[in-house]
């Protein structure tokens, strides 16, 4: 089967989104497509290479996802004209990779909090079917401080549902949280939920946030479980619309420790015994 090319992808997007609302500008050198809304006079840029890579794995679903993201982004831009959205009750925390940009395209710094060596907490203004990351310029519209944003988000994440689906592989149990509300990975910040899950788990408790729309909790009872987990998180990391990290964490006494640290510590203990 022939691979989808950049110009073919752009034509597919034009067919799905129409050419009346948007102007399409393709930067061949950067392999980026800029869409500008004719009425709003605002735009967004998408990375063509990323979408083509996802198409190789997910086919038409990859096209559907990018079309949905574009439509929701521009719908959010229209909603922002409604001042009623600027309310602390609409603020939620978002988990991103530490490589994620710290500033908006306009150069305003996002409100963030350190989390782990692999992840960082950002904050979002919920707009219904999508959200906008909160930067310093938005604090004035919200009439709050950065710390008030952090406190509101910490409270809001505790109200999100925490239903999980359970699966067993080679004697290990895995729990999947996938509400598709944009905040699945954010549940890693719900300490009450994590403590509740710890009470169910017999082996090592692991937590994975490979991409924005899934959180995986593992009850790892044997060495095979770690191999399964590594393969699983890498798969999710590869196919996710907003990848975060393929590295999992061990949860113990309220702390998150990268699994490679745990493996190193176990190896050192075994060597000490010898």
Short mmCIF file of C-alpha atoms in Angstrom, two decimals:
data_model
loop_
_atom_site.label_atom_id
_atom_site.label_comp_id
_atom_site.label_asym_id
_atom_site.label_seq_id
_atom_site.Cartn_x
_atom_site.Cartn_y
_atom_site.Cartn_z
CA UNK A 1 0.00 0.00 0.00
CA UNK A 2 1.34 3.44 -0.98
CA UNK A 3 2.09 5.90 1.80
CA UNK A 4 -0.04 9.02 2.10
CA UNK A 5 1.88 12.09 0.92
CA UNK A 6 1.78 15.62 2.36
CA UNK A 7 -0.15 17.12 -0.57
CA UNK A 8 -2.65 14.24 -0.44
CA UNK A 9 -3.20 14.81 3.27
CA UNK A 10 -3.77 18.54 2.72
CA UNK A 11 -6.30 17.81 -0.03
CA UNK A 12 -8.10 15.39 2.29
CA UNK A 13 -8.29 18.09 4.95
CA UNK A 14 -9.62 20.60 2.44
CA UNK A 15 -12.34 18.12 1.45
CA UNK A 16 -13.34 17.53 5.08
CA UNK A 17 -13.07 21.11 6.35
CA UNK A 18 -13.97 23.04 3.22
CA UNK A 19 -12.14 25.93 1.60
CA UNK A 20 -14.74 28.61 2.34
CA UNK A 21 -13.88 29.00 6.02
CA UNK A 22 -10.11 28.46 5.92
CA UNK A 23 -7.08 29.59 4.00
CA UNK A 24 -4.44 26.83 3.77
CA UNK A 25 -0.73 27.71 3.75
CA UNK A 26 1.76 24.86 3.46
CA UNK A 27 5.38 25.45 4.53
CA UNK A 28 7.29 22.76 2.64
CA UNK A 29 10.57 23.48 4.44
CA UNK A 30 9.11 23.00 7.93
CA UNK A 31 6.48 20.49 6.73
CA UNK A 32 3.78 22.51 8.52
CA UNK A 33 0.27 23.47 7.47
CA UNK A 34 -1.16 26.79 8.62
CA UNK A 35 -4.95 27.15 8.66
CA UNK A 36 -6.37 30.66 8.99
CA UNK A 37 -10.04 31.26 9.70
CA UNK A 38 -11.40 33.77 7.19
CA UNK A 39 -13.87 35.35 9.63
CA UNK A 40 -12.00 35.16 12.93
CA UNK A 41 -8.69 36.21 11.34
CA UNK A 42 -7.01 33.67 13.64
CA UNK A 43 -5.11 30.53 12.78
CA UNK A 44 -3.42 27.36 13.92
CA UNK A 45 -0.41 25.38 12.67
CA UNK A 46 -0.25 21.60 12.44
CA UNK A 47 2.77 19.35 11.92
CA UNK A 48 2.17 17.37 8.74
CA UNK A 49 4.87 14.77 9.49
CA UNK A 50 3.23 13.88 12.82
CA UNK A 51 -0.14 13.28 11.19
CA UNK A 52 1.35 11.18 8.39
CA UNK A 53 3.16 9.03 10.98
CA UNK A 54 -0.11 8.49 12.86
CA UNK A 55 -1.86 7.68 9.57
CA UNK A 56 0.57 4.80 9.04
CA UNK A 57 -0.71 3.26 12.28
CA UNK A 58 -4.32 4.43 12.58
CA UNK A 59 -5.35 5.12 8.94
CA UNK A 60 -8.66 7.00 8.64
CA UNK A 61 -8.93 7.44 12.41
CA UNK A 62 -5.85 9.69 12.30
CA UNK A 63 -7.57 11.94 9.72
CA UNK A 64 -10.77 12.02 11.79
CA UNK A 65 -8.84 13.00 14.90
CA UNK A 66 -6.99 15.91 13.28
CA UNK A 67 -10.20 17.20 11.66
CA UNK A 68 -11.94 17.04 15.05
CA UNK A 69 -9.02 18.85 16.72
CA UNK A 70 -9.05 21.63 14.11
CA UNK A 71 -12.81 22.14 14.33
CA UNK A 72 -12.79 22.18 18.13
CA UNK A 73 -9.84 24.60 18.25
CA UNK A 74 -11.60 27.15 16.07
CA UNK A 75 -14.85 26.63 17.96
CA UNK A 76 -12.92 27.43 21.15
CA UNK A 77 -11.58 30.62 19.57
CA UNK A 78 -15.16 31.70 18.88
CA UNK A 79 -16.21 30.81 22.42
CA UNK A 80 -13.45 32.97 23.86
CA UNK A 81 -15.38 36.01 22.72
CA UNK A 82 -17.89 35.05 25.38
CA UNK A 83 -16.50 36.44 28.64
CA UNK A 84 -18.64 33.97 30.62
CA UNK A 85 -16.08 31.23 30.05
CA UNK A 86 -13.50 33.08 32.16
CA UNK A 87 -14.34 31.48 35.47
CA UNK A 88 -12.25 29.48 37.98
CA UNK A 89 -14.81 26.67 37.90
CA UNK A 90 -13.70 25.96 34.32
CA UNK A 91 -10.01 25.46 35.23
CA UNK A 92 -8.38 22.00 35.17
CA UNK A 93 -4.80 20.68 35.36
CA UNK A 94 -3.17 19.19 32.27
CA UNK A 95 -0.17 16.83 32.19
CA UNK A 96 2.41 17.43 29.48
CA UNK A 97 5.94 16.27 28.69
CA UNK A 98 8.75 18.48 30.02
CA UNK A 99 9.68 19.08 26.37
CA UNK A 100 6.32 20.80 25.76
CA UNK A 101 6.73 24.56 24.98
CA UNK A 102 6.61 26.86 28.01
CA UNK A 103 5.22 29.78 26.00
CA UNK A 104 2.28 30.31 23.66
CA UNK A 105 2.92 31.18 20.01
CA UNK A 106 2.27 34.80 21.02
CA UNK A 107 5.18 34.59 23.49
CA UNK A 108 3.15 34.57 26.72
CA UNK A 109 4.40 32.17 29.43
CA UNK A 110 2.04 29.34 30.38
CA UNK A 111 1.17 28.85 34.05
CA UNK A 112 2.97 25.65 35.10
CA UNK A 113 4.02 23.59 38.12
CA UNK A 114 6.88 21.09 38.32
CA UNK A 115 5.74 17.48 38.58
CA UNK A 116 8.36 14.81 37.73
CA UNK A 117 11.54 14.76 35.64
CA UNK A 118 9.42 13.60 32.68
CA UNK A 119 6.17 15.51 33.23
CA UNK A 120 5.01 19.04 33.97
CA UNK A 121 1.61 20.40 35.04
CA UNK A 122 -0.06 23.00 32.83
CA UNK A 123 -3.49 24.52 33.41
CA UNK A 124 -6.44 24.73 31.04
CA UNK A 125 -9.61 26.74 30.67
CA UNK A 126 -12.30 24.23 29.75
CA UNK A 127 -14.38 25.28 26.74
CA UNK A 128 -16.75 22.33 26.50
CA UNK A 129 -15.41 20.00 23.82
CA UNK A 130 -11.91 21.45 24.02
CA UNK A 131 -9.78 23.73 26.20
CA UNK A 132 -7.16 26.44 26.08
CA UNK A 133 -3.93 26.37 28.06
CA UNK A 134 -3.75 29.27 30.51
CA UNK A 135 -0.95 31.77 30.03
CA UNK A 136 -0.03 34.92 31.95
CA UNK A 137 -2.10 37.11 29.61
CA UNK A 138 -5.26 35.23 30.59
CA UNK A 139 -4.87 35.88 34.33
CA UNK A 140 -6.27 39.38 33.90
CA UNK A 141 -9.41 38.09 32.16
CA UNK A 142 -9.85 35.51 34.90
CA UNK A 143 -9.06 38.18 37.53
CA UNK A 144 -7.03 35.69 39.58
CA UNK A 145 -3.41 34.95 40.49
CA UNK A 146 -1.37 32.00 39.23
CA UNK A 147 -1.63 30.36 42.67
CA UNK A 148 -5.42 30.64 42.59
CA UNK A 149 -5.35 28.83 39.23
CA UNK A 150 -3.28 26.04 40.77
CA UNK A 151 -5.61 25.70 43.77
CA UNK A 152 -8.76 25.65 41.62
CA UNK A 153 -7.26 22.98 39.37
CA UNK A 154 -6.19 20.84 42.33
CA UNK A 155 -9.78 20.89 43.58
CA UNK A 156 -11.33 20.32 40.12
CA UNK A 157 -9.34 17.17 39.33
CA UNK A 158 -10.82 15.46 42.41
CA UNK A 159 -14.32 15.88 40.94
CA UNK A 160 -13.52 14.03 37.72
CA UNK A 161 -14.88 10.44 37.46
CA UNK A 162 -12.35 7.66 38.05
CA UNK A 163 -13.96 4.60 36.45
CA UNK A 164 -11.45 1.98 35.31
CA UNK A 165 -11.46 -1.12 33.11
CA UNK A 166 -9.51 -4.12 34.33
CA UNK A 167 -7.36 -6.54 32.32
CA UNK A 168 -5.06 -9.40 33.34
CA UNK A 169 -1.87 -10.33 31.48
CA UNK A 170 0.54 -13.08 32.62
CA UNK A 171 -0.63 -12.86 36.24
CA UNK A 172 -0.46 -9.05 36.35
CA UNK A 173 -3.45 -6.74 36.62
CA UNK A 174 -3.82 -3.52 34.63
CA UNK A 175 -6.45 -0.82 35.19
CA UNK A 176 -7.24 1.59 32.34
CA UNK A 177 -8.87 4.99 32.82
CA UNK A 178 -10.15 6.40 29.53
CA UNK A 179 -13.04 8.86 29.87
CA UNK A 180 -11.95 10.79 26.73
CA UNK A 181 -12.69 14.11 28.42
CA UNK A 182 -9.21 15.54 27.77
CA UNK A 183 -8.14 15.03 31.39
CA UNK A 184 -7.48 11.28 31.65
CA UNK A 185 -3.76 11.72 32.38
CA UNK A 186 -4.64 14.49 34.85
CA UNK A 187 -6.06 11.88 37.24
CA UNK A 188 -2.45 11.16 38.23
CA UNK A 189 -2.85 14.32 40.37
CA UNK A 190 -5.85 12.93 42.29
CA UNK A 191 -4.10 11.69 45.44
CA UNK A 192 -7.30 10.23 46.94
CA UNK A 193 -7.85 8.11 43.83
CA UNK A 194 -4.23 6.87 43.84
CA UNK A 195 -4.44 5.90 47.52
CA UNK A 196 -7.70 4.06 46.87
CA UNK A 197 -6.08 2.10 44.02
CA UNK A 198 -3.01 1.34 46.19
CA UNK A 199 -5.36 -0.42 48.60
CA UNK A 200 -6.49 -2.82 45.84
CA UNK A 201 -3.01 -3.70 44.62
CA UNK A 202 -1.01 -6.71 45.82
CA UNK A 203 2.26 -6.19 43.92
CA UNK A 204 4.14 -3.04 42.84
CA UNK A 205 1.80 -0.21 41.85
CA UNK A 206 2.79 1.50 38.63
CA UNK A 207 1.25 4.55 36.96
CA UNK A 208 1.62 5.40 33.28
CA UNK A 209 0.51 8.47 31.32
CA UNK A 210 1.73 7.66 27.78
CA UNK A 211 -0.65 10.20 26.26
CA UNK A 212 -3.27 12.71 27.30
CA UNK A 213 -6.27 10.41 26.90
CA UNK A 214 -5.30 7.43 29.03
CA UNK A 215 -4.01 6.61 32.50
CA UNK A 216 -2.80 3.07 33.20
CA UNK A 217 -2.37 1.67 36.71
CA UNK A 218 -0.48 -1.60 37.00
CA UNK A 219 -0.52 -4.24 39.72
CA UNK A 220 2.83 -5.78 38.81
CA UNK A 221 3.28 -9.16 40.46
CA UNK A 222 6.17 -10.65 38.47
CA UNK A 223 9.06 -9.62 36.21
CA UNK A 224 7.04 -10.36 33.06
CA UNK A 225 4.65 -7.63 34.15
CA UNK A 226 7.32 -4.96 33.69
CA UNK A 227 8.02 -6.18 30.13
CA UNK A 228 4.30 -6.10 29.31
CA UNK A 229 3.99 -2.63 30.79
CA UNK A 230 6.95 -1.31 28.78
CA UNK A 231 5.48 -2.60 25.50
CA UNK A 232 2.03 -1.34 26.38
CA UNK A 233 3.10 2.20 27.27
CA UNK A 234 5.31 2.48 24.18
CA UNK A 235 2.34 1.48 22.00
CA UNK A 236 0.03 4.05 23.61
CA UNK A 237 2.76 6.70 23.45
CA UNK A 238 3.16 6.09 19.71
CA UNK A 239 -0.54 6.30 18.78
CA UNK A 240 -1.65 9.09 21.13
CA UNK A 241 -2.74 12.47 19.74
CA UNK A 242 -0.89 14.23 22.56
CA UNK A 243 1.97 11.94 23.70
CA UNK A 244 3.42 12.56 27.17
CA UNK A 245 5.94 9.90 28.21
CA UNK A 246 6.56 6.21 27.49
CA UNK A 247 8.22 5.91 30.90
CA UNK A 248 6.13 4.52 33.78
CA UNK A 249 6.33 5.37 37.48
CA UNK A 250 6.21 3.28 40.63
CA UNK A 251 3.82 4.74 43.21
CA UNK A 252 4.76 4.22 46.86
CA UNK A 253 4.02 6.31 49.96
CA UNK A 254 2.59 9.09 47.84
CA UNK A 255 5.70 9.41 45.66
CA UNK A 256 6.21 8.75 41.96
CA UNK A 257 9.54 7.18 41.06
CA UNK A 258 10.60 6.35 37.48
CA UNK A 259 10.75 2.60 36.88
CA UNK A 260 14.35 2.68 35.65
CA UNK A 261 15.34 4.04 39.09
CA UNK A 262 13.50 1.12 40.74
CA UNK A 263 15.29 -1.37 38.46
CA UNK A 264 18.64 0.22 39.26
CA UNK A 265 17.97 0.05 43.01
CA UNK A 266 16.94 -3.63 42.78
CA UNK A 267 20.11 -4.44 40.83
CA UNK A 268 22.26 -2.68 43.43
CA UNK A 269 20.54 -4.61 46.25
CA UNK A 270 21.13 -7.91 44.47
CA UNK A 271 24.81 -7.03 43.95
CA UNK A 272 25.15 -6.12 47.63
CA UNK A 273 23.78 -9.54 48.61
CA UNK A 274 26.38 -11.25 46.44
#
